[in-house]
Each structure stands twice: as C-alpha cells, then as structure tokens.
mmCIF file with all atom_site columns, C-alpha atoms in Angstrom:
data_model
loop_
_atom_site.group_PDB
_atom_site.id
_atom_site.type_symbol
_atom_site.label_atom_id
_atom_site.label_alt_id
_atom_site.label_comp_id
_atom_site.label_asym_id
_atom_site.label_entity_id
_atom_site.label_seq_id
_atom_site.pdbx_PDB_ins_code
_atom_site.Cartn_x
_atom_site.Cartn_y
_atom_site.Cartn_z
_atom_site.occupancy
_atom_site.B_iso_or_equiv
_atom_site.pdbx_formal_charge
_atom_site.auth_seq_id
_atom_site.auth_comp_id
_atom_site.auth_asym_id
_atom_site.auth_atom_id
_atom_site.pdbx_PDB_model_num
ATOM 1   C CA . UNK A 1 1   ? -14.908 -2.226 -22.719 1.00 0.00 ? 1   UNK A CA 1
ATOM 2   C CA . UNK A 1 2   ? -17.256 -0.818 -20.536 1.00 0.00 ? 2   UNK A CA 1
ATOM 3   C CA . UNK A 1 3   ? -15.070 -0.700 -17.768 1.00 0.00 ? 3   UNK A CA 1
ATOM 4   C CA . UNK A 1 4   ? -12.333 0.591  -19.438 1.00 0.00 ? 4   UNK A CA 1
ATOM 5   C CA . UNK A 1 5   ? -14.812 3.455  -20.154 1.00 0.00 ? 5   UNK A CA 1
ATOM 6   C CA . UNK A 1 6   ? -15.716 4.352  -16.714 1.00 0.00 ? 6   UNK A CA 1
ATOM 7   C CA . UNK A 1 7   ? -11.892 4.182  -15.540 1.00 0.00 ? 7   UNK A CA 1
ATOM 8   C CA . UNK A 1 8   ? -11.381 6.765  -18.331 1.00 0.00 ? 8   UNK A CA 1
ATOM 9   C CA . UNK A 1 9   ? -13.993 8.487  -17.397 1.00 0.00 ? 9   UNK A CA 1
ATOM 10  C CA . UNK A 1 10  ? -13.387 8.602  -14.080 1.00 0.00 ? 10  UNK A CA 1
ATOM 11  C CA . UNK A 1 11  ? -9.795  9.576  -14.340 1.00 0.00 ? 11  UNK A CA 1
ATOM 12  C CA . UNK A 1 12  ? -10.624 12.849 -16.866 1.00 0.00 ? 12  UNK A CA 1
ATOM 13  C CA . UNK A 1 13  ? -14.152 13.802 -14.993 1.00 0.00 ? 13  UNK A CA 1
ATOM 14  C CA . UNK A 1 14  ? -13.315 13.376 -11.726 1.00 0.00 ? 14  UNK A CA 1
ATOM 15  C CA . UNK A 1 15  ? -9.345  13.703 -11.106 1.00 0.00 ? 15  UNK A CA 1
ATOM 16  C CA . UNK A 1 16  ? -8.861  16.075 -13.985 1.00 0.00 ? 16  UNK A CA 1
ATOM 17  C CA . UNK A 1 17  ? -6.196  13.886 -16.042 1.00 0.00 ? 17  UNK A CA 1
ATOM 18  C CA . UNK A 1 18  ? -6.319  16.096 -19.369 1.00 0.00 ? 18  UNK A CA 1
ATOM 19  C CA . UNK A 1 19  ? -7.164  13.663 -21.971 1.00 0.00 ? 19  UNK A CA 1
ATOM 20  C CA . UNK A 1 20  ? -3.837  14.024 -23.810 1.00 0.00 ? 20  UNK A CA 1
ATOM 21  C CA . UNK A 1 21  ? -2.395  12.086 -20.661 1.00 0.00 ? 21  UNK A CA 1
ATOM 22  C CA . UNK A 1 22  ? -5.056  8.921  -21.221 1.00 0.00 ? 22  UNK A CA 1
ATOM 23  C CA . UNK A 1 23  ? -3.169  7.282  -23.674 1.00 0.00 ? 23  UNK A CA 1
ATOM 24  C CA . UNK A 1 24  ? 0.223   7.314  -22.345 1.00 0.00 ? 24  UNK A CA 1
ATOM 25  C CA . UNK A 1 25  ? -1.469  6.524  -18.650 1.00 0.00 ? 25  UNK A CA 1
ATOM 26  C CA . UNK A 1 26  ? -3.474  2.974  -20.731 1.00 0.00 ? 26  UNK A CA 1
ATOM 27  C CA . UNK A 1 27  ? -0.280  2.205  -22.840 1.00 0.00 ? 27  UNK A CA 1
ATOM 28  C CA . UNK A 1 28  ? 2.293   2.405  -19.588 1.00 0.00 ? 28  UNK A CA 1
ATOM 29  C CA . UNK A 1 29  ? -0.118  0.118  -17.499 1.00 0.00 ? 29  UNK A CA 1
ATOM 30  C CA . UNK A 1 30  ? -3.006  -1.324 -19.379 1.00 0.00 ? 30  UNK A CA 1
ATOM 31  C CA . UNK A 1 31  ? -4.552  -3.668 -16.170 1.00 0.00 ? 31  UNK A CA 1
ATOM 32  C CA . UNK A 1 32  ? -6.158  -0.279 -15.542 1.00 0.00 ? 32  UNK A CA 1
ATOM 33  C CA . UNK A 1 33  ? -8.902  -0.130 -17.707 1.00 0.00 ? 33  UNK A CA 1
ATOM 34  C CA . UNK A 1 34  ? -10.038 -3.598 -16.132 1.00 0.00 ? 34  UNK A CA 1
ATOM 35  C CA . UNK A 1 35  ? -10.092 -1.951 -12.602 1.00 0.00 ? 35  UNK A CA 1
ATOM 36  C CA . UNK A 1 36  ? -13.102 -1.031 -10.636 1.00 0.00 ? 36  UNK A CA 1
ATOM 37  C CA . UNK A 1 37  ? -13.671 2.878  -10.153 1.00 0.00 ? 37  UNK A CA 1
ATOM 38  C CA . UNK A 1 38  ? -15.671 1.998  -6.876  1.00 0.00 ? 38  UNK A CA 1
ATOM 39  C CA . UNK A 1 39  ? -13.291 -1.129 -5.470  1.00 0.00 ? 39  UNK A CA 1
ATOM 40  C CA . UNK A 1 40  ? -10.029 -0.240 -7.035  1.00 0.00 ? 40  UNK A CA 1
ATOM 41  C CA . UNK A 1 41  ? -9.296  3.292  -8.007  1.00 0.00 ? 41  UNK A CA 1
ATOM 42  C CA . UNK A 1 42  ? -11.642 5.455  -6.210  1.00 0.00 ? 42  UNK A CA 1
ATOM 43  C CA . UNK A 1 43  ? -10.573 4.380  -2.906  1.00 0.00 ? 43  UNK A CA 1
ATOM 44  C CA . UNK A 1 44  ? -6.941  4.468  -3.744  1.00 0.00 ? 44  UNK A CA 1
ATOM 45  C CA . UNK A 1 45  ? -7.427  7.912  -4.473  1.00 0.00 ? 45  UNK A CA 1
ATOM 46  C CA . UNK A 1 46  ? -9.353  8.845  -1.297  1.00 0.00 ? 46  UNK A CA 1
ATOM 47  C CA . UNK A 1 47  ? -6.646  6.917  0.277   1.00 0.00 ? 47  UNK A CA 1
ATOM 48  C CA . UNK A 1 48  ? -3.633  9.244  -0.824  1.00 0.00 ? 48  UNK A CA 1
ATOM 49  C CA . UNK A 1 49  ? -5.386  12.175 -0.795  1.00 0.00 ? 49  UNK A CA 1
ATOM 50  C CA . UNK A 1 50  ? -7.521  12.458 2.207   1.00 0.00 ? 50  UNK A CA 1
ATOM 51  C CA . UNK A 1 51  ? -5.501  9.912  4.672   1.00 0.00 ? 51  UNK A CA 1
ATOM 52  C CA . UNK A 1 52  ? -1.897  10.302 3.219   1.00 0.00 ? 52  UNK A CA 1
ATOM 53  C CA . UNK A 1 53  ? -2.546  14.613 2.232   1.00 0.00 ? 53  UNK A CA 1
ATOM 54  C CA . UNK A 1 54  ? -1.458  13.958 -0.965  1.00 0.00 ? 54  UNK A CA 1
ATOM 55  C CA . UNK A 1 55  ? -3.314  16.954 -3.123  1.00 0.00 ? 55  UNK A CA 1
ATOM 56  C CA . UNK A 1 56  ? -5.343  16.683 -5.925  1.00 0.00 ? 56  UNK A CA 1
ATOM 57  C CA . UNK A 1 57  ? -2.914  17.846 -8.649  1.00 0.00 ? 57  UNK A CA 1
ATOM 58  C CA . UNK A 1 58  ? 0.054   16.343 -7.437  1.00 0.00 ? 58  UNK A CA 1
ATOM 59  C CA . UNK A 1 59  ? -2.681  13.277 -7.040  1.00 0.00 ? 59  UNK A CA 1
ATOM 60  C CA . UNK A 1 60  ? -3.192  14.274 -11.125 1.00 0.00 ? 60  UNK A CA 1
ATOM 61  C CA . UNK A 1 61  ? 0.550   14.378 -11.923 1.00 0.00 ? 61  UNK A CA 1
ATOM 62  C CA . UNK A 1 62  ? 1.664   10.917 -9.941  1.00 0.00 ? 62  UNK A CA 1
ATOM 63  C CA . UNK A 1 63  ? -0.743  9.043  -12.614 1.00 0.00 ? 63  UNK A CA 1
ATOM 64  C CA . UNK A 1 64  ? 0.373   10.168 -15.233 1.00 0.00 ? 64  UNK A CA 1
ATOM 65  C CA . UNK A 1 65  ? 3.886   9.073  -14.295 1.00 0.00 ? 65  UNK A CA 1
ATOM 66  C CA . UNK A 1 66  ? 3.076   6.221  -12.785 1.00 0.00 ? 66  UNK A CA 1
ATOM 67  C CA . UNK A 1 67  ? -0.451  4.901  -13.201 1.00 0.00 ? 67  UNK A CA 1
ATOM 68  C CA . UNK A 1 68  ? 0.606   0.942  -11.369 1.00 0.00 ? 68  UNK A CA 1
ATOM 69  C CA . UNK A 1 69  ? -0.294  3.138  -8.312  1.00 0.00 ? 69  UNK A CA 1
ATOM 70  C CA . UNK A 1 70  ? -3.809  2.711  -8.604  1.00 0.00 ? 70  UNK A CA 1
ATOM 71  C CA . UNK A 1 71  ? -3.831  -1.072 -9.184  1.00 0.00 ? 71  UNK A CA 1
ATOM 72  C CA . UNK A 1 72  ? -2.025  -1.443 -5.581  1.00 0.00 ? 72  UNK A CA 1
ATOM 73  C CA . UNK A 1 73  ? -4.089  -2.619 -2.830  1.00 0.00 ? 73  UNK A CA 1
ATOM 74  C CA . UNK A 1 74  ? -4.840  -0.234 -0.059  1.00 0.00 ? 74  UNK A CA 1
ATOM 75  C CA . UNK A 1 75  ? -4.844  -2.895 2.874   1.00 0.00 ? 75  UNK A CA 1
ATOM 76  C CA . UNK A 1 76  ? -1.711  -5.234 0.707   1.00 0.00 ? 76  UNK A CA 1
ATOM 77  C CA . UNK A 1 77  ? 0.421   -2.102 -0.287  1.00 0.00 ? 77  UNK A CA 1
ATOM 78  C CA . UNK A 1 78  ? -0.209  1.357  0.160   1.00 0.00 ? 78  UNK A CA 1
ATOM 79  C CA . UNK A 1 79  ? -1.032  1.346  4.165   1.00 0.00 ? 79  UNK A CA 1
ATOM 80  C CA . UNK A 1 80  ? 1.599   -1.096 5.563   1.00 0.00 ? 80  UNK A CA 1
ATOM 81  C CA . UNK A 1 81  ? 4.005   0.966  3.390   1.00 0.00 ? 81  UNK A CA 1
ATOM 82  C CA . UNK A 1 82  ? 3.175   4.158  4.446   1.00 0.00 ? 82  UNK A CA 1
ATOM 83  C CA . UNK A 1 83  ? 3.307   3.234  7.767   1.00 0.00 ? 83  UNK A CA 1
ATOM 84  C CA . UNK A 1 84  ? 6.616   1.880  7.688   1.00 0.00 ? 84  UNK A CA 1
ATOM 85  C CA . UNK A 1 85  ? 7.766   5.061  6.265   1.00 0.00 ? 85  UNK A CA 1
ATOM 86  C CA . UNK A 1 86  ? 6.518   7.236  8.576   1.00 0.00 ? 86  UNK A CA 1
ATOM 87  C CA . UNK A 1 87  ? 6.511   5.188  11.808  1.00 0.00 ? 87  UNK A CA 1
ATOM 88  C CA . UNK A 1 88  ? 9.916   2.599  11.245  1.00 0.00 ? 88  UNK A CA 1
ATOM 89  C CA . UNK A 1 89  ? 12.057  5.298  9.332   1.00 0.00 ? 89  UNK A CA 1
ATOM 90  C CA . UNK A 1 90  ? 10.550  8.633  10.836  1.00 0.00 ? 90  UNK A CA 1
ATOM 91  C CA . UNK A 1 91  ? 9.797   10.509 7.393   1.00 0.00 ? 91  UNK A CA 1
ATOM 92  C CA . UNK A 1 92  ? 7.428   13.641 8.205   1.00 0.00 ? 92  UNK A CA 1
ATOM 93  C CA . UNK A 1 93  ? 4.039   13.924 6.608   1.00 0.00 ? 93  UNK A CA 1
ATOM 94  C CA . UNK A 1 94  ? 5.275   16.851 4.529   1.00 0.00 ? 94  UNK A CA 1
ATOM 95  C CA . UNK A 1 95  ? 8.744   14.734 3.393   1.00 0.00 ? 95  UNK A CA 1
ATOM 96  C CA . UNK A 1 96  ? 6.444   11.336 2.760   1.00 0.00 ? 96  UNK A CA 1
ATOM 97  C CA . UNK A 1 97  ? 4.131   13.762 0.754   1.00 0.00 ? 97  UNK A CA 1
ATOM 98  C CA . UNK A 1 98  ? 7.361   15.099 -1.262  1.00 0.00 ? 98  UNK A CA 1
ATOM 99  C CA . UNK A 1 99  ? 8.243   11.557 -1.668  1.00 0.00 ? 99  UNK A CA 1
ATOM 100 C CA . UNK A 1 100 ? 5.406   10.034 -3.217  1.00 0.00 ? 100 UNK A CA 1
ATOM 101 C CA . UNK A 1 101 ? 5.159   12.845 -5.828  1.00 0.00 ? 101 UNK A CA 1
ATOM 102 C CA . UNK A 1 102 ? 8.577   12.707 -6.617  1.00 0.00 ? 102 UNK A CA 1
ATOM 103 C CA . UNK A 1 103 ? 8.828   8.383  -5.588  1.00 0.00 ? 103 UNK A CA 1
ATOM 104 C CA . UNK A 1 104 ? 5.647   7.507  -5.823  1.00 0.00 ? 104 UNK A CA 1
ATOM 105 C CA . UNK A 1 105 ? 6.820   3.807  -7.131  1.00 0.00 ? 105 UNK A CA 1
ATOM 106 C CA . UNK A 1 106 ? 8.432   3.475  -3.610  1.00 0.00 ? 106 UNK A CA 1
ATOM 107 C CA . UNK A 1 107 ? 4.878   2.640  -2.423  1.00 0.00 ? 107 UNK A CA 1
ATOM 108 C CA . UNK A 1 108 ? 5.042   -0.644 -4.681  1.00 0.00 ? 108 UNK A CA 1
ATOM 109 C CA . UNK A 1 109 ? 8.231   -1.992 -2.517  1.00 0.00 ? 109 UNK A CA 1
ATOM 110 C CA . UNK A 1 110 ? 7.158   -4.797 0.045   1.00 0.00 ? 110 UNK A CA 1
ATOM 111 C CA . UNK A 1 111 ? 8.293   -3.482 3.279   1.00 0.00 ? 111 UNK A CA 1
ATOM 112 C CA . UNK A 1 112 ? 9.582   -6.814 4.384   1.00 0.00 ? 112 UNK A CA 1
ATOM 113 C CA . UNK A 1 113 ? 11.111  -7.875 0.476   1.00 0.00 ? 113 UNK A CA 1
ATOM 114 C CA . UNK A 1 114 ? 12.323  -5.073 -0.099  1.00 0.00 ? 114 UNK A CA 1
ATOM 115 C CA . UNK A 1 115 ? 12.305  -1.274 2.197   1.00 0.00 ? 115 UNK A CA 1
ATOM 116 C CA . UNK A 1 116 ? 13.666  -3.369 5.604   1.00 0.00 ? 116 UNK A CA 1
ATOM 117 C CA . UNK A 1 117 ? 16.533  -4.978 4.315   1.00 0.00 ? 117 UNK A CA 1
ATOM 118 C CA . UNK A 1 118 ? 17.387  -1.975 2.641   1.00 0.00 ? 118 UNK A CA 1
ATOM 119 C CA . UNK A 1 119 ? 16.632  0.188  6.064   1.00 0.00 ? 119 UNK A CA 1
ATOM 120 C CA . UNK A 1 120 ? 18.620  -2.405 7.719   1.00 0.00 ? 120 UNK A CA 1
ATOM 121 C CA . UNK A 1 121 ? 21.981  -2.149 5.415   1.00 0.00 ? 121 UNK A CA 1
ATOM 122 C CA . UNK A 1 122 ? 22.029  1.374  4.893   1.00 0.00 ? 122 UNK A CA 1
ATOM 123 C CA . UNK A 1 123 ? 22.504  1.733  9.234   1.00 0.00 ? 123 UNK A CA 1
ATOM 124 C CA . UNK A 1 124 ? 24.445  -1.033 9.603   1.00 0.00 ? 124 UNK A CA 1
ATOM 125 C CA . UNK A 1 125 ? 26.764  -1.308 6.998   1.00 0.00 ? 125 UNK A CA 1
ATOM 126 C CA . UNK A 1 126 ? 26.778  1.456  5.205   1.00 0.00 ? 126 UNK A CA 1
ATOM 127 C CA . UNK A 1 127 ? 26.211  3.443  8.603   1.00 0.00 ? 127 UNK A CA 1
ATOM 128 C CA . UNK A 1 128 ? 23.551  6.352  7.429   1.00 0.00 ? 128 UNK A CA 1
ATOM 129 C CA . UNK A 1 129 ? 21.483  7.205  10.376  1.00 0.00 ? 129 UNK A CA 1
ATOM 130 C CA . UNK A 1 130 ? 17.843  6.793  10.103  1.00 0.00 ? 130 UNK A CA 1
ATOM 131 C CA . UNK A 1 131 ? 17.448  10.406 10.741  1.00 0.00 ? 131 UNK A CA 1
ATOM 132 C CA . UNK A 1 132 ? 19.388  10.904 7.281   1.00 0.00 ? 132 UNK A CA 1
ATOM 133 C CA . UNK A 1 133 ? 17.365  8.317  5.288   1.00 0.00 ? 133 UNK A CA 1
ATOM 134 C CA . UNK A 1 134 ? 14.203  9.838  6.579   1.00 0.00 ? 134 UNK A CA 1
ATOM 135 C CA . UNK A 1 135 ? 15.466  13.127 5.022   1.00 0.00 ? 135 UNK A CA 1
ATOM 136 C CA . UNK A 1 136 ? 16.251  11.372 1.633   1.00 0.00 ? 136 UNK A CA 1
ATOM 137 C CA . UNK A 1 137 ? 14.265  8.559  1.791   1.00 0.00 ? 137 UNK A CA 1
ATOM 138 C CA . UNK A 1 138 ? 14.606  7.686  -2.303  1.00 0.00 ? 138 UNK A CA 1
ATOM 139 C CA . UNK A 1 139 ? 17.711  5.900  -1.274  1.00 0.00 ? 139 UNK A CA 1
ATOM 140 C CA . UNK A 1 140 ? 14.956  3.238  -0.283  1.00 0.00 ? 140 UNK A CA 1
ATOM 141 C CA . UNK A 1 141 ? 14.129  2.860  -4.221  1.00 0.00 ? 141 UNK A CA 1
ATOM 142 C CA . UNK A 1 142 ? 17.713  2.232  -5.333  1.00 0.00 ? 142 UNK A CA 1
ATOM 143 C CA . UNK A 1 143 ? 18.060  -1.872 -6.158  1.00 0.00 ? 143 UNK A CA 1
ATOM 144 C CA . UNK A 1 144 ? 19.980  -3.577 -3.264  1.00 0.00 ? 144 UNK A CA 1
ATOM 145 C CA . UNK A 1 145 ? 21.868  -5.903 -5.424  1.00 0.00 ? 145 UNK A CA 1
ATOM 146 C CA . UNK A 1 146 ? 22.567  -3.758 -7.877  1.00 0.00 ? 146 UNK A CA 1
ATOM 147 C CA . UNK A 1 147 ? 23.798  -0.314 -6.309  1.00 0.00 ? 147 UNK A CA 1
ATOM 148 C CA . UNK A 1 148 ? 23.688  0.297  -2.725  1.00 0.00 ? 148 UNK A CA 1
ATOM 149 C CA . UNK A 1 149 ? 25.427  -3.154 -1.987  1.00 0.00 ? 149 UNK A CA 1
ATOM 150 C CA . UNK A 1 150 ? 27.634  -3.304 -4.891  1.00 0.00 ? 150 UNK A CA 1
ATOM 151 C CA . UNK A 1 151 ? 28.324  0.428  -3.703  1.00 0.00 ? 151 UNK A CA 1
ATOM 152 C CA . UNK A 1 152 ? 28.900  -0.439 -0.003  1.00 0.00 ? 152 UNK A CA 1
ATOM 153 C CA . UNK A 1 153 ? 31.552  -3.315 -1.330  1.00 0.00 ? 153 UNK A CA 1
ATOM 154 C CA . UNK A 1 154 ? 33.848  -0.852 -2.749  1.00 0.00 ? 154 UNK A CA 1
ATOM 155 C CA . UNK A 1 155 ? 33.932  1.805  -0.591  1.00 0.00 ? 155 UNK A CA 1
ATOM 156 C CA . UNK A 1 156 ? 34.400  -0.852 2.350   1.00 0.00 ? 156 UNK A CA 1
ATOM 157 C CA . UNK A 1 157 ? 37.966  -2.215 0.751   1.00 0.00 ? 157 UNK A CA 1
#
C-alpha cells in the first residue's frame, strides 16, 4: 500500500487535488494507486503541462474527471496522439489545450484504431473539412459505429 500512498500523496502535495477529490479519483480508476510517481505519473504530468501547455489547475481538474489519463504511456499514447492532432488535423495549441480539458479521454483513442478512420469518414463521406474538425475536434470522440456512421447512413438516403 505503500505505493498507493505516495500516488496519493503525490496527487494532493504536489498537483493540489483537494483531498475530497481522492476517493472518487481511486474508485473511478483504481490501477492508479499501483503506478509509479517517478515512471508513471510524474512524467505524464510534466508531459501535459510543460510540452502540451496544459496548466496546472486545468492539469488538477482533468484528474479528477478522468484519472485513466495518467496510466497512459507518454511514448504509446499521449505523444503520437497529440501529434496527430495538431500536425494531421491542424488543431491550434490553444484549441488542443481547450480540448483536452474539456476531451481529455480523446488522448486514450489509438490514432490508427480509432482518430484516422474517423478523420478519414468525416472528409470523405460525411464531407466536413479538416479545417472544421480542427475547430470542433470532439467529433473525433463520438463512436464510429455507433453515431457518426449510423448518422452519415441516414442523412445519405
């Protein structure tokens, strides 16, 4: 339980989750308190804050809604993802910044399971311009089987 410990610790003392939030952040995703502060969730945090510009209390807020985004890997997830959004779809810094606080489970989508094929019906069936899904990029988190192309079927008859 040790480790446990020093997650909890690390998430009160050092990113300022109130400990009201600890509970709810351990019951919604409870591999957490077997993660490393110094492999795991210390860098993912330097990661989104100091490479992605994510600040500290949106940084704060984003775990407590959705604490599986420390238990992503940095090199697996987080960077290829971000990159995709910024470089394949075009989102801004400030717009990918406004996504992941409002989003931030968009950075769990494989870009090649999941945020391609999506990228690639949404221009070429459903013909939205990139430029238009790099303003609203949550269209990338809605399920492709179950809404956009379900969606795209009826409005296409």
């Amino acid at each position: 339980d040790d480790v446990a410990a020093i997650a909890t610790q690390y998430l009160t003392d050092e990113i300022g989750v109130e400990e009201k939030n600890i509970d709810k952040i351990l019951e919604s995703c409870p591999q957490l308190q077997g993660l490393s502060v110094r492999d795991n969730l210390r860098p993912t945090v330097k990661f989104l804050v100091k490479e992605v510009g994510i600040g500290i209390e949106k940084m704060r807020k984003i775990i407590v809604c959705f604490p599986q985004l420390l238990g992503l890997s940095i090199k697996e997830n987080l960077r290829p993802t971000v990159k995709y959004l910024v470089e394949d779809v075009g989102i801004s810094q400030e717009k990918l910044n406004k996504t992941i606080f409002t989003h931030p489970q968009l950075l769990a989508y494989s870009v090649d399971n999941n945020l391609r094929p999506k990228l690639l019906l949404l221009q070429q069936h459903a013909d939205i311009p990139k430029a238009r899904l790099a303003d609203c990029p949550q269209l990338l988190g809605y399920s492709l089987e179950k809404r956009i192309k379900p969606r795209h079927m009826l409005l296409a008859k």
